[in-house]
Amino acid sequence: MLLTCSSLAAQTPQVVPTDTDTISSITDIEELVVTSRRTPGKISSTSPVQTLSAADISKLGIQNMADAVRRFAGTNVKDYGGIGGLKTVSVRNMGAAHTAVGYDGSPVSNCQAGQIDIGRFSLDNVGTLSLAVGQTDDMLQCAKLYASAAVLGIWTEKPHFDNGNPYALRVKMGGGSFGYLSPSLRWWQKIGSRVTTSVDATYLRSDGNYPFTLVNGNLVTKEKRNNSEIDSWHAEGNVYYTLPANSELQLKGYYFYSKRGLPGAVTLYNPVSTEKLWDENAFIMARYKKTFNSQWSLQAQAKYNYGWNKDEETGPQFDNGVYRATHHQDEWYLSATGLYKPFSTLSIALAQDGTINTLNSTMYECPYPTRYSSISALSARWKMSRFTLSGTLVATFIKEKVKIGNPPDDISKLNPSLSFSYKPLEDHLFYIRAFYKNTFRVPTFNDLYYYRLGSRTLRPEKAREYDLGVTWGNSLFPAMDYLSFTLDAYYNDVDDKIVAFPTTYAWRMVNFGKVRITGIDATLATAFTLPAGIDLILSGAYTWQKAIDVTDKTAKNYKNQLPYTPEHSGNASVIVETPWVNIGYSIVFVGKRYYLDQNIPVNEIAGYDDHTLTLSHDFKIGKCKLALQGEILNLTNKQYDVIKFYPMPGRSWRLSGTLYI
């Protein structure tokens, strides 16, 4: 997000003297400096796309993936408190199961729960974080990402080398409040001219037992959060192989393990929780990409994913005083996408995914399901000088087998999408865009098979997205590097929403829900190059959203705002880069919400604003660089809940030092 400058020094080439040729002098040519302004990114896309770079994440003091995602307009992050609390994301209030998470272009899945805990992803090796609503401009993506209502893209940093070195080493140590400690190591290595490797390893631990104020009627007491500790390990390795004839291969291995306490709800006088969660996830992936010529391209992926978790809780309400459950998931995944450009104005892509998912669980009467999924996506894009039109048709077929009982019905669906972007003024970066997308989400294994709660007759939850927006970018005067603005109005409706509904003897999962969502997302970003080597970067986002339940006209919650949905939310940030110190300041604000269906005062959760201040500076030590950074989180020490009865930490601090070799 800074002004890009390149220095080009021209010299006379070295000449080997001959008997008849002598060099009388060498002429120095004056250095030529070429400057270019960075064009505001993503304003020309046919659907809303927001991004955060690794530099943005670092300079704003963003401490985890949930805090980063909260910076995107239109997101609703559920945070169950502290570093160890679960964190899930819903985009434009369609539910976490409608948001796909891609890790280096490969979809991350959880067939059991249907939603991804984004808190387990480390920010230390993230190069770019993006959020695309509707359809992205990447036509070589896999079919599963084509089929999703929104995609959170996590792209790890690819090795790059400075000063001609064949290696790069980064050692980082971070520490802070509540027993936070997080060392990490990154090693990049070039092997020959075609192979580069990367290894990343991170350890994180925290007591997480932060203080909070417990208000119970007229009684106010000082308490400490219980059962918030976490220990986690993350490691991954990559091999990048540049093959002859415009092709490349990436091999990735990933491992994550954590043991954490799940801080429970603080109700009445009881702040105690005993629930523990162990998570283990590993996958191996291969991705091959080849450009045959200017017309044909291919990308193929293969992946095996292993997931395991154990949930344990003690208490007199359980037989023998303890509840314990383990779950094991396996996934085999294949994907291939071909791109054909018959003309310079037309691109056509066909993507095909095949997936096998299995679940083994100790839950009572587990049917040991196996799910076979096939997703095909045919897309086309027609791009003229000022007009872009894109369309996609996704075909999904899902079949399941179970060892106990009868399987649910097969699922076979076609889902279209259409988007366009128009630039009415040839000499101005001003665009009008719109899209329509039809998607659905499959019932999860828990929805279908959970003991007494699940129902095998569930239908898929259907969603339709409509969006109309404008984008604009410019530079108004020489000191301004860029100014970009986006404004999108949207309408979504969700039918056959899968909810837990009370029956005569127990709660059951049923298709009983209709949701209508109307909203506006706005973003603004600008940067300035000031005298004395000072750069100023400003950005902000705002969301207005009305998400109402229209299931039953006779219900007390008819046309009430959905639980945990603020009508107003947003964020703002400023980064000041100077030769002496870099300063980052950001604020996230969320309006009042309701934690139950009825919008009455007793169900209200107060709004909040969370401030973060960051100071950093880089030091040169010979050929190495040392980056020091200090952060103050929740600067105003405001106590608030994201989820009712799950208090968030107050003011805290964090220090980190990073050595680049």
XYZ file of C-alpha atoms in Angstrom:
661
model
C 0.000 0.000 0.000
C 3.007 2.250 -0.401
C 4.469 4.206 -3.240
C 6.581 1.834 -5.288
C 9.997 3.141 -6.320
C 12.637 1.453 -8.407
C 16.168 2.680 -8.999
C 17.789 1.870 -12.315
C 21.504 2.609 -12.567
C 22.835 2.534 -16.121
C 26.470 1.643 -16.806
C 28.545 1.040 -19.886
C 29.057 -2.667 -20.426
C 32.446 -4.166 -19.727
C 34.526 -4.572 -22.938
C 37.465 -6.927 -23.292
C 40.331 -5.013 -25.010
C 41.835 -6.342 -28.199
C 45.018 -5.417 -30.028
C 43.202 -2.785 -32.042
C 40.767 -1.634 -29.393
C 41.570 0.266 -26.254
C 39.343 1.788 -23.604
C 40.107 5.411 -23.162
C 37.450 6.264 -20.570
C 34.316 5.100 -18.797
C 31.361 7.426 -18.950
C 28.976 7.534 -15.939
C 25.348 7.960 -16.847
C 23.205 9.809 -14.336
C 21.020 7.530 -12.210
C 17.457 7.233 -13.486
C 14.702 6.859 -10.886
C 11.384 5.457 -12.074
C 8.367 5.910 -9.809
C 4.912 4.474 -10.203
C 1.756 4.795 -8.191
C 0.146 1.688 -6.891
C -3.253 1.195 -8.470
C -6.022 0.608 -5.909
C -6.546 -3.141 -5.970
C -9.777 -5.033 -6.490
C -11.929 -2.086 -7.587
C -12.298 -3.574 -11.062
C -13.492 -7.006 -9.878
C -17.059 -8.007 -10.682
C -17.676 -9.038 -7.052
C -16.483 -7.542 -3.738
C -12.940 -8.630 -2.810
C -11.042 -7.339 0.232
C -7.413 -8.075 1.090
C -4.891 -7.695 3.911
C -1.159 -8.101 3.321
C 1.398 -9.445 5.776
C 2.671 -5.871 6.242
C -0.846 -4.636 7.059
C -1.325 -7.413 9.609
C 2.004 -6.717 11.313
C 1.809 -2.919 11.443
C -1.736 -2.925 12.802
C -0.833 -5.314 15.613
C -3.432 -7.871 14.566
C -2.921 -10.756 16.958
C -4.884 -13.665 15.450
C -6.876 -14.740 12.421
C -10.213 -13.738 13.951
C -8.986 -10.177 14.554
C -7.768 -9.999 10.959
C -11.058 -11.238 9.485
C -12.963 -8.736 11.639
C -11.346 -5.984 9.510
C -13.345 -7.088 6.454
C -16.681 -5.407 5.804
C -19.678 -7.714 6.027
C -18.122 -10.300 8.352
C -19.564 -11.518 11.629
C -16.960 -13.297 13.777
C -18.158 -15.320 16.737
C -15.449 -15.371 19.411
C -15.923 -17.444 22.543
C -13.324 -15.518 24.512
C -9.546 -15.555 24.877
C -6.843 -17.164 22.797
C -8.255 -20.668 23.291
C -11.885 -19.855 22.525
C -13.435 -21.089 19.280
C -13.693 -18.537 16.465
C -15.954 -18.864 13.431
C -16.860 -16.455 10.640
C -20.112 -15.791 8.810
C -20.209 -13.475 5.787
C -23.269 -11.276 5.277
C -25.064 -13.390 7.897
C -25.610 -16.499 5.815
C -23.953 -18.725 8.431
C -20.448 -20.084 8.862
C -21.219 -23.195 6.796
C -21.770 -21.015 3.693
C -18.244 -19.535 3.928
C -15.450 -21.614 2.417
C -11.902 -21.336 3.723
C -9.112 -21.848 1.208
C -5.525 -22.501 2.336
C -3.089 -21.904 -0.531
C -5.976 -22.470 -2.906
C -7.086 -25.773 -1.348
C -10.451 -25.853 0.473
C -10.440 -26.590 4.203
C -13.398 -28.677 5.304
C -15.086 -30.105 8.371
C -17.937 -32.407 7.407
C -18.805 -33.106 11.017
C -19.478 -29.545 12.191
C -19.660 -27.707 8.849
C -17.729 -24.681 10.086
C -14.025 -23.967 10.427
C -12.384 -22.733 13.621
C -10.242 -19.988 12.068
C -8.467 -19.503 15.404
C -6.183 -22.452 14.620
C -4.494 -20.733 11.678
C -1.260 -18.875 12.422
C -0.628 -15.406 11.004
C 3.174 -15.780 11.130
C 3.503 -17.228 7.631
C 0.521 -15.536 5.948
C 1.435 -13.515 2.879
C -2.068 -12.389 1.896
C -5.492 -12.735 3.456
C -8.520 -12.133 1.231
C -12.296 -12.259 1.417
C -14.335 -12.654 -1.762
C -18.126 -12.451 -1.724
C -19.893 -14.044 -4.643
C -17.484 -14.938 -7.438
C -13.727 -14.298 -7.509
C -11.773 -13.420 -10.635
C -9.607 -16.550 -10.341
C -10.944 -18.879 -13.019
C -8.405 -21.616 -12.199
C -9.798 -22.139 -8.691
C -11.289 -25.476 -7.667
C -14.982 -26.283 -8.073
C -15.680 -26.258 -4.319
C -14.668 -22.602 -4.079
C -16.825 -21.804 -7.119
C -19.760 -23.379 -5.244
C -19.429 -21.313 -2.037
C -21.283 -18.123 -1.141
C -18.052 -16.498 0.083
C -14.399 -17.517 0.242
C -11.873 -16.617 2.919
C -8.513 -17.095 1.196
C -5.347 -17.681 3.253
C -2.190 -17.547 1.145
C 1.116 -18.349 2.778
C 4.197 -16.345 1.846
C 6.201 -17.858 -1.012
C 10.002 -17.831 -0.632
C 11.870 -14.865 -2.089
C 15.562 -14.103 -1.696
C 17.469 -10.837 -1.312
C 21.071 -9.919 -2.043
C 21.625 -13.059 -4.077
C 21.511 -15.338 -1.023
C 20.251 -18.898 -1.603
C 18.606 -18.965 1.827
C 16.590 -16.822 4.242
C 16.080 -17.458 7.938
C 13.610 -15.763 10.273
C 13.557 -16.283 14.039
C 10.783 -14.674 16.049
C 9.985 -14.513 19.743
C 6.798 -13.018 21.116
C 5.499 -12.663 24.648
C 2.834 -10.762 26.506
C 0.011 -10.643 29.019
C -1.691 -13.669 30.540
C 1.325 -15.940 30.055
C 1.418 -15.492 26.283
C 4.558 -16.933 24.673
C 5.031 -17.706 20.987
C 8.394 -18.520 19.351
C 8.483 -19.276 15.633
C 11.030 -20.258 13.002
C 10.991 -19.902 9.224
C 13.638 -21.202 6.841
C 13.673 -20.700 3.084
C 16.208 -22.500 0.925
C 16.956 -22.417 -2.785
C 18.157 -25.731 -4.208
C 19.534 -25.249 -7.691
C 17.732 -23.088 -10.195
C 14.364 -24.850 -10.101
C 13.648 -25.901 -6.508
C 12.910 -23.794 -3.428
C 11.769 -25.056 -0.045
C 10.201 -23.489 3.017
C 9.725 -24.721 6.577
C 7.604 -22.907 9.169
C 7.159 -23.900 12.802
C 5.257 -22.068 15.549
C 4.561 -22.808 19.185
C 1.982 -20.903 21.198
C 1.009 -21.116 24.817
C -1.004 -18.916 27.121
C -2.614 -19.198 30.544
C -5.417 -17.013 29.241
C -6.810 -16.470 32.726
C -7.479 -12.764 32.391
C -9.431 -10.675 34.936
C -12.965 -9.451 34.313
C -15.838 -7.854 36.193
C -18.875 -10.011 36.923
C -22.151 -8.118 37.246
C -25.062 -10.039 38.750
C -27.903 -7.681 39.558
C -26.631 -5.201 42.148
C -23.647 -7.400 43.003
C -20.383 -6.540 41.237
C -17.318 -8.758 41.804
C -13.818 -9.051 40.353
C -13.225 -12.467 38.830
C -10.636 -14.256 36.716
C -11.409 -16.131 33.506
C -11.183 -19.870 34.057
C -10.081 -22.707 31.797
C -8.649 -20.506 29.023
C -5.186 -22.019 28.715
C -3.858 -23.230 25.378
C -0.809 -25.065 24.067
C -0.535 -25.445 20.306
C 2.057 -26.505 17.740
C 1.962 -25.713 14.045
C 4.442 -26.823 11.405
C 4.375 -26.964 7.633
C 6.804 -27.525 4.823
C 6.657 -26.697 1.123
C 8.605 -27.700 -1.944
C 8.213 -25.464 -5.015
C 9.503 -27.024 -8.223
C 9.599 -24.996 -11.421
C 9.310 -27.513 -14.244
C 10.254 -26.968 -17.876
C 7.664 -25.757 -20.382
C 5.831 -23.233 -18.161
C 4.729 -25.616 -15.434
C 5.170 -25.695 -11.667
C 4.582 -28.125 -8.837
C 3.960 -27.413 -5.154
C 4.074 -30.060 -2.430
C 2.825 -29.123 1.032
C 2.747 -30.920 4.353
C 0.848 -29.395 7.285
C 0.470 -30.358 10.949
C -1.424 -28.723 13.804
C -1.982 -29.890 17.366
C -3.544 -28.086 20.294
C -4.742 -28.771 23.796
C -6.920 -26.069 25.218
C -9.500 -25.324 27.806
C -12.849 -24.150 26.534
C -13.873 -21.208 28.715
C -17.533 -21.673 29.471
C -20.360 -19.205 29.824
C -20.184 -17.039 32.950
C -23.697 -17.319 34.371
C -24.977 -16.343 37.781
C -22.142 -16.870 40.275
C -20.400 -19.623 38.347
C -17.404 -18.633 36.200
C -15.968 -22.186 36.265
C -15.604 -24.450 33.234
C -13.967 -27.880 33.049
C -14.311 -28.678 29.334
C -11.088 -29.515 27.464
C -10.556 -29.919 23.737
C -7.708 -31.662 21.932
C -7.362 -31.000 18.192
C -5.059 -32.646 15.681
C -5.066 -31.908 11.980
C -2.630 -32.936 9.272
C -2.725 -32.916 5.496
C -0.495 -33.481 2.524
C -1.216 -31.737 -0.748
C 0.187 -31.572 -4.256
C -0.723 -28.838 -6.735
C 0.370 -28.807 -10.354
C -0.076 -25.865 -12.702
C 0.838 -25.679 -16.372
C 0.419 -23.054 -19.065
C 0.486 -24.860 -22.413
C 0.258 -21.688 -24.490
C -1.601 -18.391 -24.550
C -4.905 -20.279 -24.854
C -4.674 -23.334 -22.577
C -3.910 -23.602 -18.830
C -4.390 -26.388 -16.297
C -4.329 -26.662 -12.529
C -4.711 -29.957 -10.632
C -4.715 -30.756 -6.919
C -4.612 -33.889 -4.792
C -4.980 -33.866 -1.018
C -5.377 -36.175 1.950
C -6.636 -34.610 5.182
C -6.690 -36.181 8.647
C -8.662 -34.655 11.491
C -9.013 -35.820 15.090
C -10.410 -34.215 18.215
C -11.290 -35.211 21.750
C -13.776 -33.404 23.960
C -13.713 -34.030 27.702
C -15.682 -32.506 30.564
C -16.086 -33.430 34.219
C -19.092 -32.876 36.464
C -21.723 -34.628 38.535
C -24.221 -34.463 35.659
C -22.254 -37.134 33.741
C -22.102 -40.879 34.291
C -18.986 -41.696 36.328
C -18.429 -37.953 36.632
C -16.881 -37.484 33.169
C -17.993 -37.001 29.561
C -15.548 -37.965 26.855
C -15.983 -38.146 23.086
C -13.499 -38.565 20.241
C -14.065 -37.951 16.547
C -11.885 -38.915 13.595
C -12.384 -37.575 10.077
C -10.612 -38.542 6.846
C -10.859 -36.753 3.522
C -9.535 -37.732 0.102
C -9.765 -34.904 -2.412
C -8.988 -34.540 -6.127
C -9.518 -31.432 -8.253
C -8.679 -30.307 -11.766
C -9.464 -27.045 -13.570
C -8.823 -26.295 -17.209
C -8.845 -22.779 -18.681
C -9.310 -22.079 -22.396
C -9.073 -18.652 -24.059
C -10.300 -18.991 -27.660
C -10.179 -15.205 -28.090
C -8.535 -12.378 -26.208
C -11.980 -11.314 -24.988
C -13.322 -14.722 -23.931
C -12.198 -17.188 -21.239
C -13.850 -20.533 -20.453
C -13.008 -22.772 -17.482
C -14.177 -26.192 -16.386
C -13.471 -27.368 -12.833
C -14.129 -30.837 -11.434
C -13.795 -31.905 -7.780
C -14.206 -35.315 -6.222
C -14.215 -35.863 -2.458
C -14.647 -38.791 -0.058
C -15.311 -37.956 3.612
C -15.578 -40.423 6.497
C -16.365 -40.037 10.203
C -15.574 -42.411 13.054
C -16.864 -41.307 16.428
C -17.468 -42.610 19.931
C -20.822 -40.808 20.050
C -23.753 -43.080 20.798
C -25.159 -44.921 17.768
C -22.640 -43.381 15.357
C -23.552 -44.715 11.895
C -19.956 -44.297 10.567
C -21.006 -42.339 7.485
C -19.085 -42.047 4.230
C -19.913 -39.128 1.934
C -19.097 -39.117 -1.797
C -19.192 -35.659 -3.403
C -18.829 -34.554 -6.991
C -18.815 -30.843 -7.876
C -18.493 -29.551 -11.448
C -18.237 -25.878 -12.341
C -18.438 -24.446 -15.840
C -17.592 -20.746 -16.017
C -17.118 -18.182 -18.752
C -15.904 -14.601 -18.805
C -16.293 -12.106 -21.612
C -14.156 -9.001 -21.229
C -14.219 -6.021 -23.541
C -12.397 -2.747 -23.006
C -14.861 -1.406 -20.435
C -17.258 -4.291 -19.831
C -16.805 -7.657 -18.093
C -19.470 -10.347 -17.875
C -18.986 -13.611 -15.972
C -21.243 -16.598 -15.479
C -20.918 -19.938 -13.704
C -23.026 -23.082 -13.508
C -22.214 -25.470 -10.652
C -23.492 -29.066 -10.622
C -23.328 -30.953 -7.327
C -24.035 -34.619 -6.638
C -23.708 -36.121 -3.142
C -24.301 -39.688 -2.030
C -23.828 -41.149 1.455
C -23.422 -44.624 2.907
C -23.885 -45.571 6.556
C -23.183 -48.760 8.516
C -26.189 -48.323 10.811
C -29.683 -47.440 9.613
C -30.695 -45.859 6.328
C -28.692 -43.147 4.561
C -30.225 -39.765 3.704
C -31.482 -39.114 0.200
C -28.964 -38.334 -2.532
C -28.473 -34.661 -3.354
C -28.368 -33.435 -6.946
C -28.479 -29.692 -7.642
C -27.633 -27.066 -10.263
C -26.658 -23.579 -9.072
C -26.059 -20.614 -11.418
C -24.309 -17.304 -10.834
C -23.875 -14.198 -12.957
C -21.812 -11.046 -12.448
C -20.741 -8.019 -14.455
C -18.566 -4.931 -14.175
C -18.863 -1.807 -16.326
C -16.494 1.152 -16.607
C -18.627 4.046 -17.911
C -15.753 6.558 -18.202
C -12.720 5.399 -20.158
C -10.193 7.661 -18.426
C -11.419 7.153 -14.857
C -11.181 4.203 -12.466
C -14.906 4.133 -11.841
C -16.853 0.876 -12.095
C -20.419 -0.296 -11.655
C -20.765 -3.940 -10.672
C -23.495 -6.416 -9.822
C -23.839 -10.122 -9.217
C -26.367 -12.842 -8.490
C -25.355 -16.167 -6.997
C -27.349 -19.243 -6.044
C -25.725 -21.610 -3.528
C -26.630 -24.183 -0.904
C -25.024 -25.915 2.025
C -25.246 -29.636 2.741
C -26.414 -30.845 6.171
C -23.391 -31.719 8.286
C -22.759 -35.107 9.862
C -23.864 -33.613 13.190
C -27.072 -32.285 11.586
C -27.849 -35.729 10.208
C -26.578 -38.228 12.765
C -26.039 -36.635 16.187
C -27.724 -38.828 18.809
C -31.420 -37.880 19.249
C -30.772 -34.434 17.722
C -29.913 -35.322 14.109
C -32.397 -35.966 11.317
C -31.635 -37.903 8.127
C -34.528 -36.297 6.248
C -32.995 -32.812 6.203
C -32.938 -30.891 2.945
C -29.999 -28.667 1.916
C -30.110 -25.074 3.147
C -30.552 -22.802 0.108
C -29.187 -19.264 -0.276
C -29.452 -16.573 -2.934
C -27.204 -13.504 -3.091
C -27.855 -10.207 -4.906
C -25.356 -7.344 -5.011
C -25.162 -3.932 -6.698
C -22.151 -1.721 -6.137
C -19.858 1.033 -7.350
C -16.086 1.333 -7.018
C -13.827 4.297 -7.605
C -10.100 4.975 -7.515
C -7.989 8.044 -8.151
C -5.091 10.184 -7.008
C -6.250 13.751 -6.333
C -2.875 15.480 -5.869
C 0.846 14.600 -6.088
C 1.300 13.629 -2.424
C -1.610 11.206 -2.580
C -0.505 7.774 -3.753
C -4.054 6.523 -4.239
C -7.630 6.834 -3.046
C -10.080 3.968 -3.445
C -13.716 3.646 -2.446
C -16.228 0.809 -2.748
C -19.929 0.751 -1.921
C -22.094 -2.366 -2.240
C -25.768 -2.824 -1.428
C -26.863 -6.431 -1.083
C -29.859 -8.638 -0.431
C -29.656 -12.299 0.578
C -32.335 -14.805 1.363
C -31.889 -18.207 2.986
C -34.620 -20.861 2.838
C -34.918 -24.266 4.493
C -32.560 -23.016 7.177
C -31.394 -25.899 9.351
C -32.151 -25.149 13.000
C -32.630 -27.058 16.248
C -36.374 -27.108 16.948
C -38.168 -28.420 20.062
C -40.422 -31.448 19.575
C -42.558 -33.379 22.052
C -39.685 -35.264 23.686
C -36.427 -33.716 22.461
C -34.857 -31.088 20.240
C -34.442 -32.096 16.594
C -32.671 -30.614 13.581
C -35.299 -29.513 11.051
C -35.649 -27.325 7.960
C -37.546 -24.542 9.665
C -36.201 -21.172 8.809
C -36.450 -18.279 6.370
C -34.008 -15.409 6.685
C -33.907 -12.166 4.703
C -30.746 -10.073 4.854
C -30.387 -6.503 3.566
C -27.169 -4.581 3.953
C -24.583 -2.066 2.789
C -20.797 -2.546 2.813
C -18.491 0.433 2.286
C -14.681 0.568 2.247
C -12.234 3.455 1.924
C -8.443 3.386 1.580
C -5.840 6.035 0.845
C -2.097 6.626 1.232
C 0.142 9.700 1.186
C 3.855 10.245 0.653
C 4.863 13.167 2.884
C 8.138 15.082 3.323
C 10.959 13.779 5.545
C 10.390 10.171 4.444
C 6.990 9.867 6.111
C 4.213 7.698 4.666
C 0.617 7.812 5.869
C -1.852 5.007 5.173
C -5.534 5.232 6.091
C -8.310 2.676 5.659
C -11.790 1.985 6.946
C -14.851 -0.186 6.446
C -18.480 0.089 7.503
C -21.395 -2.349 7.400
C -25.090 -1.715 7.906
C -27.068 -4.913 8.058
C -30.670 -5.896 8.696
C -30.976 -9.682 9.014
C -34.482 -10.728 9.986
C -36.339 -13.973 10.618
C -39.453 -14.273 8.433
C -40.219 -17.924 9.165
C -43.487 -17.600 11.069
C -45.728 -14.516 10.987
C -47.324 -15.519 14.292
C -44.032 -15.865 16.164
C -42.851 -13.239 18.643
C -39.549 -12.954 16.831
C -41.076 -12.393 13.368
C -38.985 -9.781 11.521
C -36.655 -9.444 14.518
C -32.909 -9.097 13.970
C -31.117 -12.439 14.071
C -29.107 -13.250 17.207
C -25.581 -11.815 17.321
C -26.171 -9.590 14.306
C -25.251 -5.924 14.839
C -27.049 -3.392 12.691
C -23.910 -1.218 12.580
C -20.280 -2.345 12.583
C -16.973 -1.322 11.069
C -13.334 -0.528 11.586
C -10.762 2.171 10.879
C -6.973 2.175 10.907
C -4.040 4.500 10.387
C -0.394 3.601 9.802
C 2.332 6.240 10.027
C 5.714 5.104 8.714
C 8.689 7.290 9.610
C 12.478 6.811 9.552
C 12.392 6.619 13.362
C 9.342 4.563 14.311
C 6.257 3.097 12.665
C 2.938 3.708 14.405
C -0.240 1.729 13.819
C -3.602 2.487 15.361
C -6.843 0.675 14.681
C -10.356 0.510 16.069
C -13.053 -2.112 15.580
C -16.577 -1.113 16.554
C -19.721 -3.226 16.812
C -23.197 -1.977 17.670
C -25.694 -3.541 20.029
C -26.951 -7.057 19.340
C -29.385 -9.568 20.784
C -28.340 -13.028 21.912
C -31.806 -14.581 21.632
C -34.465 -14.460 18.911
C -36.643 -11.749 20.477
C -35.312 -8.172 20.255
C -36.255 -7.144 23.778
C -34.071 -5.242 26.286
C -33.351 -8.272 28.485
C -31.747 -10.044 25.491
C -29.580 -7.094 24.440
C -25.769 -7.199 24.310
C -24.126 -3.792 24.499
C -21.983 -2.582 21.612
C -18.259 -2.093 21.967
C -15.170 -0.545 20.400
C -11.767 -2.219 20.608
C -8.604 -0.102 20.118
C -5.104 -1.358 19.292
C -1.862 0.665 19.283
C 1.336 -0.643 17.700
C 4.901 0.734 17.664
C 7.650 -0.873 15.591
C 11.090 -0.200 14.166
C 13.609 -2.105 12.061
C 17.348 -2.139 12.811
C 20.178 -3.133 10.469
C 22.775 -5.408 12.086
C 25.390 -6.109 9.450
C 23.621 -8.106 6.767
C 20.793 -8.971 9.134
C 17.669 -7.094 10.154
C 16.057 -6.963 13.592
C 12.398 -5.895 13.819
C 11.059 -4.919 17.234
C 7.368 -4.379 17.854
C 5.210 -3.499 20.850
C 1.439 -3.658 20.982
C -1.246 -2.547 23.394
C -4.508 -4.400 22.813
C -7.916 -3.133 23.961
C -6.254 0.168 24.773
C -9.270 1.614 26.617
C -9.592 -1.521 28.807
C -13.239 -1.935 27.840
C -14.938 -5.120 28.979
C -17.286 -6.541 26.371
C -18.809 -9.773 25.100
C -18.774 -10.978 21.522
C -20.843 -13.970 22.641
C -23.127 -13.392 25.644
C -21.597 -14.567 28.932
C -18.152 -14.998 27.326
C -16.200 -11.894 28.464
C -13.277 -10.830 26.295
C -9.858 -9.794 27.680
C -9.299 -6.231 28.896
C -6.163 -4.211 28.241
C -3.120 -6.345 27.468
C 0.329 -5.984 25.923
C 2.578 -7.941 23.630
C 6.218 -7.584 22.596
C 7.979 -9.344 19.749
C 11.402 -9.423 18.183
C 12.088 -10.835 14.737
C 15.554 -11.506 13.359
C 15.952 -11.833 9.584
C 19.155 -13.523 8.408
